[in-house]
CSV table of C-alpha atoms in Angstrom, one decimal:
chain,number,residue,atom,x,y,z
A,286,TRP,CA,131.7,64.4,290.6
A,287,LEU,CA,129.6,64.7,287.4
A,288,LEU,CA,126.4,64.4,289.5
A,289,VAL,CA,127.7,67.1,291.9
A,290,ALA,CA,128.5,69.4,289.0
A,291,LEU,CA,125.1,68.9,287.5
A,292,LEU,CA,123.3,69.6,290.8
A,293,LEU,CA,125.4,72.8,291.2
A,294,ALA,CA,124.5,73.9,287.7
A,295,LEU,CA,120.9,73.4,288.5
A,296,LEU,CA,121.2,75.4,291.7
A,297,VAL,CA,123.0,78.3,290.0
A,298,PHE,CA,120.7,78.6,287.0
A,299,GLN,CA,117.3,78.0,288.8
A,300,ASN,CA,115.2,81.1,288.8
A,301,ALA,CA,112.6,80.0,291.4
A,302,GLU,CA,110.9,83.4,291.2
A,303,LEU,CA,113.7,85.0,293.1
A,304,ASP,CA,112.4,88.6,292.8
A,305,MET,CA,109.0,87.5,294.1
A,306,SER,CA,110.2,85.4,297.0
A,307,VAL,CA,109.5,86.3,300.6
A,308,LEU,CA,112.6,88.1,301.8
A,309,ALA,CA,114.9,85.7,303.7
A,310,CYS,CA,115.9,88.5,306.2
A,311,GLY,CA,113.1,90.3,307.9
A,312,ARG,CA,112.8,94.1,308.4
A,313,THR,CA,114.2,93.9,311.9
A,314,SER,CA,117.3,91.9,310.8
A,315,LEU,CA,117.8,94.3,307.9
A,316,GLN,CA,117.6,97.3,310.2
A,317,GLN,CA,120.2,95.7,312.5
A,318,ALA,CA,122.5,94.9,309.6
A,319,TYR,CA,122.3,98.6,308.4
A,320,ASP,CA,122.9,99.8,312.0
A,321,VAL,CA,126.1,97.6,312.1
A,322,ARG,CA,127.2,99.0,308.7
A,323,ALA,CA,126.7,102.6,310.0
A,324,TYR,CA,128.8,101.8,313.1
A,325,LEU,CA,131.6,100.2,311.0
A,326,ALA,CA,131.6,103.1,308.6
A,327,ARG,CA,132.0,105.6,311.5
A,328,ARG,CA,134.9,103.5,312.9
A,329,LEU,CA,136.5,103.3,309.5
A,330,GLY,CA,136.1,107.0,308.7
A,331,GLY,CA,133.5,106.4,306.0
A,332,GLU,CA,131.7,103.6,304.2
A,333,PRO,CA,134.0,101.4,302.0
A,334,SER,CA,133.4,101.8,298.3
A,335,TRP,CA,132.9,98.0,297.9
A,336,LEU,CA,129.9,98.2,300.2
A,337,ALA,CA,128.2,100.8,298.0
A,338,PRO,CA,125.4,99.4,295.7
A,339,CYS,CA,126.8,101.1,292.7
A,340,GLY,CA,129.8,103.2,291.6
A,341,ASP,CA,130.0,107.0,291.7
A,342,ALA,CA,129.8,107.2,287.8
A,343,ALA,CA,126.7,105.0,287.7
A,344,LEU,CA,125.1,107.1,290.4
A,345,ARG,CA,125.6,110.2,288.5
A,346,ARG,CA,124.2,108.6,285.3
A,347,ILE,CA,121.1,107.7,287.3
A,348,VAL,CA,120.7,111.3,288.5
A,349,GLU,CA,121.2,112.6,285.0
A,350,ARG,CA,118.5,110.3,283.6
A,351,CYS,CA,116.0,111.2,286.3
A,352,GLY,CA,116.6,114.9,285.7
A,353,PRO,CA,116.3,116.7,289.0
A,354,GLY,CA,117.4,120.4,289.0
A,355,ARG,CA,118.0,123.2,291.4
A,356,ASN,CA,114.3,123.9,291.8
A,357,SER,CA,113.3,120.3,292.3
A,358,SER,CA,111.8,119.0,295.5
A,359,VAL,CA,113.0,115.5,296.3
A,360,LEU,CA,112.0,112.6,298.5
A,361,GLU,CA,114.3,109.6,298.9
A,362,LEU,CA,113.3,106.3,300.4
A,363,GLY,CA,116.3,104.6,302.0
A,364,PHE,CA,119.0,107.3,301.9
A,365,GLY,CA,121.6,105.1,303.6
A,366,GLN,CA,124.7,107.2,304.3
A,367,GLY,CA,123.8,110.0,302.0
A,368,ARG,CA,125.5,109.3,298.7
A,369,LEU,CA,122.6,110.5,296.6
A,370,LEU,CA,121.9,113.3,299.1
A,371,GLN,CA,125.4,114.6,298.5
A,372,THR,CA,125.0,114.5,294.7
A,373,LEU,CA,121.6,116.2,294.8
A,374,VAL,CA,122.2,118.9,297.4
A,375,ARG,CA,125.9,119.7,297.0
A,376,GLU,CA,126.3,119.1,293.3
A,377,VAL,CA,122.9,119.6,291.6
A,378,GLY,CA,121.8,122.2,294.2
A,379,VAL,CA,118.4,120.8,295.1
A,380,GLN,CA,116.6,123.2,297.4
A,381,ARG,CA,114.3,120.8,299.2
A,382,TYR,CA,115.3,117.2,300.1
A,383,ASP,CA,113.4,114.9,302.5
A,384,GLY,CA,114.7,111.4,303.3
A,385,VAL,CA,113.2,108.4,305.0
A,386,GLU,CA,115.4,105.6,306.4
A,387,LEU,CA,114.8,102.3,308.1
A,388,SER,CA,118.1,102.4,310.1
A,389,GLU,CA,118.6,104.8,313.0
A,390,GLY,CA,122.3,104.3,312.7
A,391,GLN,CA,122.3,105.3,309.0
A,392,LEU,CA,120.3,108.4,309.9
A,393,ASN,CA,122.7,109.5,312.6
A,394,ALA,CA,125.7,109.0,310.3
A,395,THR,CA,124.1,111.0,307.5
A,396,ALA,CA,122.9,113.8,309.9
A,397,ARG,CA,126.5,114.2,311.1
A,398,LEU,CA,127.8,114.5,307.6
A,399,PHE,CA,125.2,117.0,306.4
A,400,HIS,CA,124.6,118.9,309.6
A,401,ARG,CA,124.7,122.3,307.8
A,402,GLU,CA,122.2,121.3,305.1
A,403,VAL,CA,119.9,119.6,307.7
A,404,ALA,CA,119.3,122.9,309.3
A,405,ASP,CA,118.4,124.5,306.0
A,406,ARG,CA,117.0,122.5,303.2
A,407,VAL,CA,117.3,118.8,304.3
A,408,GLN,CA,114.9,116.9,306.5
A,409,LEU,CA,115.7,113.3,307.6
A,410,TYR,CA,113.3,110.8,309.1
A,411,GLN,CA,113.7,107.3,310.6
A,412,SER,CA,110.9,104.7,310.7
A,413,GLY,CA,110.7,101.0,311.4
A,414,ASP,CA,108.1,100.9,308.6
A,415,PRO,CA,109.1,103.5,306.0
A,416,ALA,CA,106.2,102.7,303.6
A,417,ASP,CA,103.6,103.2,306.3
A,418,PHE,CA,105.4,106.4,307.5
A,419,MET,CA,105.2,107.9,304.0
A,420,TRP,CA,101.5,107.0,303.8
A,421,THR,CA,100.6,108.6,307.1
A,422,SER,CA,103.0,111.5,307.7
A,423,ASN,CA,101.7,115.0,307.3
A,424,ALA,CA,105.2,116.3,306.9
A,425,LEU,CA,105.7,114.8,303.4
A,426,GLY,CA,104.3,115.7,300.0
A,427,GLY,CA,104.6,117.9,297.0
A,428,TYR,CA,107.6,116.3,295.3
A,429,SER,CA,108.8,116.6,291.8
A,430,HIS,CA,111.1,113.6,292.2
A,431,VAL,CA,111.0,110.5,294.4
A,432,PHE,CA,114.1,108.3,294.6
A,433,ALA,CA,114.4,104.7,295.7
A,434,LEU,CA,117.9,103.5,294.8
A,435,PHE,CA,118.7,99.8,295.6
A,436,VAL,CA,115.9,99.8,298.2
A,437,PHE,CA,113.2,97.7,296.5
A,438,ASP,CA,115.8,94.9,296.1
A,439,ALA,CA,115.6,94.4,299.9
A,440,MET,CA,111.7,94.3,300.0
A,441,SER,CA,109.1,91.7,299.2
A,442,ALA,CA,106.8,92.3,296.2
A,443,GLU,CA,103.9,93.2,298.6
A,444,ASP,CA,106.0,95.8,300.4
A,445,ILE,CA,107.2,97.2,297.1
A,446,ARG,CA,103.6,97.7,296.0
A,447,GLU,CA,102.8,99.4,299.3
A,448,ALA,CA,105.7,101.7,298.9
A,449,LEU,CA,104.7,102.6,295.3
A,450,ARG,CA,101.2,103.4,296.5
A,451,SER,CA,102.6,105.8,299.1
A,452,MET,CA,105.0,107.4,296.6
A,453,HIS,CA,102.2,108.0,294.1
A,454,GLU,CA,100.3,110.0,296.7
A,455,LEU,CA,103.4,112.1,297.5
A,456,VAL,CA,104.6,113.0,294.0
A,457,ASP,CA,103.2,115.9,292.1
A,458,GLU,CA,101.3,115.4,288.9
A,459,GLY,CA,103.8,114.8,286.2
A,460,GLY,CA,106.5,114.1,288.7
A,461,ARG,CA,109.0,111.3,288.5
A,462,LEU,CA,109.7,108.2,290.5
A,463,CYS,CA,113.3,107.1,290.0
A,464,VAL,CA,114.1,103.5,291.0
A,465,ALA,CA,117.3,101.6,290.6
A,466,ALA,CA,117.9,97.9,291.2
A,467,LEU,CA,120.3,95.2,290.3
A,468,ALA,CA,119.3,94.1,286.8
A,469,ASP,CA,118.2,90.4,286.4
A,470,ARG,CA,120.2,89.7,283.3
A,471,PRO,CA,121.1,86.2,281.9
A,472,SER,CA,124.7,85.8,282.8
A,473,TRP,CA,126.9,83.5,285.0
A,474,GLY,CA,127.7,86.4,287.3
A,475,VAL,CA,124.1,87.1,288.0
A,476,ALA,CA,123.3,83.4,288.4
A,477,LEU,CA,126.1,82.9,290.9
A,478,TYR,CA,125.1,86.0,292.8
A,479,LYS,CA,121.5,84.7,293.0
A,480,ALA,CA,122.7,81.4,294.4
A,481,ALA,CA,124.9,83.2,297.0
A,482,TRP,CA,122.1,85.6,297.9
A,483,ARG,CA,119.8,82.7,298.9
A,484,THR,CA,122.4,81.5,301.4
A,485,LEU,CA,123.7,84.8,302.8
A,486,PRO,CA,121.4,87.7,301.9
A,487,LEU,CA,122.4,90.0,304.7
A,488,LEU,CA,126.1,89.7,303.8
A,489,LEU,CA,125.4,90.6,300.2
A,490,GLY,CA,124.3,94.2,300.6
A,491,GLY,CA,121.7,93.8,303.2
A,492,GLY,CA,119.3,91.7,301.2
A,493,ARG,CA,120.0,93.3,297.8
A,494,ARG,CA,119.2,91.0,294.9
A,495,PRO,CA,118.3,91.2,291.2
A,496,ILE,CA,114.6,92.0,290.6
A,497,GLU,CA,112.5,92.7,287.6
A,498,LEU,CA,110.9,96.0,288.5
A,499,ALA,CA,108.4,95.9,285.6
A,500,ARG,CA,106.5,93.1,287.4
A,501,VAL,CA,105.6,95.2,290.4
A,502,VAL,CA,105.1,98.6,288.8
A,503,ASP,CA,101.4,99.3,287.9
A,504,ALA,CA,101.3,100.4,284.3
A,505,ALA,CA,98.0,102.1,284.9
A,506,THR,CA,99.5,104.4,287.6
A,507,TRP,CA,103.0,105.0,286.3
A,508,ALA,CA,104.3,105.6,282.7
A,509,GLU,CA,107.4,103.5,282.7
A,510,ALA,CA,110.7,104.4,281.0
A,511,SER,CA,113.3,101.8,281.8
A,512,SER,CA,116.9,101.8,280.9
A,513,TYR,CA,120.0,99.7,281.8
A,514,ILE,CA,123.1,101.3,283.2
A,515,ASP,CA,126.4,99.4,282.9
A,516,ASP,CA,128.2,99.8,286.2
A,517,THR,CA,131.9,99.0,285.8
A,518,ASP,CA,132.9,100.3,289.2
A,519,GLY,CA,130.4,98.4,291.5
A,520,TRP,CA,131.1,95.0,292.8
A,521,PRO,CA,127.7,93.3,292.2
A,522,PRO,CA,126.9,92.1,288.7
């Protein structure tokens, strides 16, 4: 039993370059998982709060620190079922919002919830390769803020760099890229979550795992301003 406990401890506390590893679930599997989540949310009358990547209070703190206002133009990569969209358009009053999503199911669910805004100041797009879509689409560009909340967590380092390259082309000079991810902090909770993620990535938020964003952000392209937000409402560590 002592040997078993030792091996378990080694498994839990190994780092093994988790944030740089090739994603265990491919883009197609991730797309299917999000389609299923959208279907379940529709059947349940809304997405359960325990499936959300962060609590409502943490989401509002993220928006406050990123600083979009009524006159801002916003692009969001991976809008999911529209939690950030609701905050930006219905609370902040953003006049232009464009969203790009991997999952067609998520897009359809969001379009139903925001059908009035979609006809006015919201444009939603679906693509099986969102980073490439952002790079090649003529419909996107001229943004003061670009958001990617709990999206890079489900991407490999190479895909993250490709997405960042596309975002840099789309944001105005002096604009802001606002990224949120699970923090890779030294704690038992994070270590246990990492071990579970290696086994069942799709069940833990569709591939969401702790990453160190500073390792993939090019300091020559972006001026980084990092901060930690303590989320007491969300279920991940």
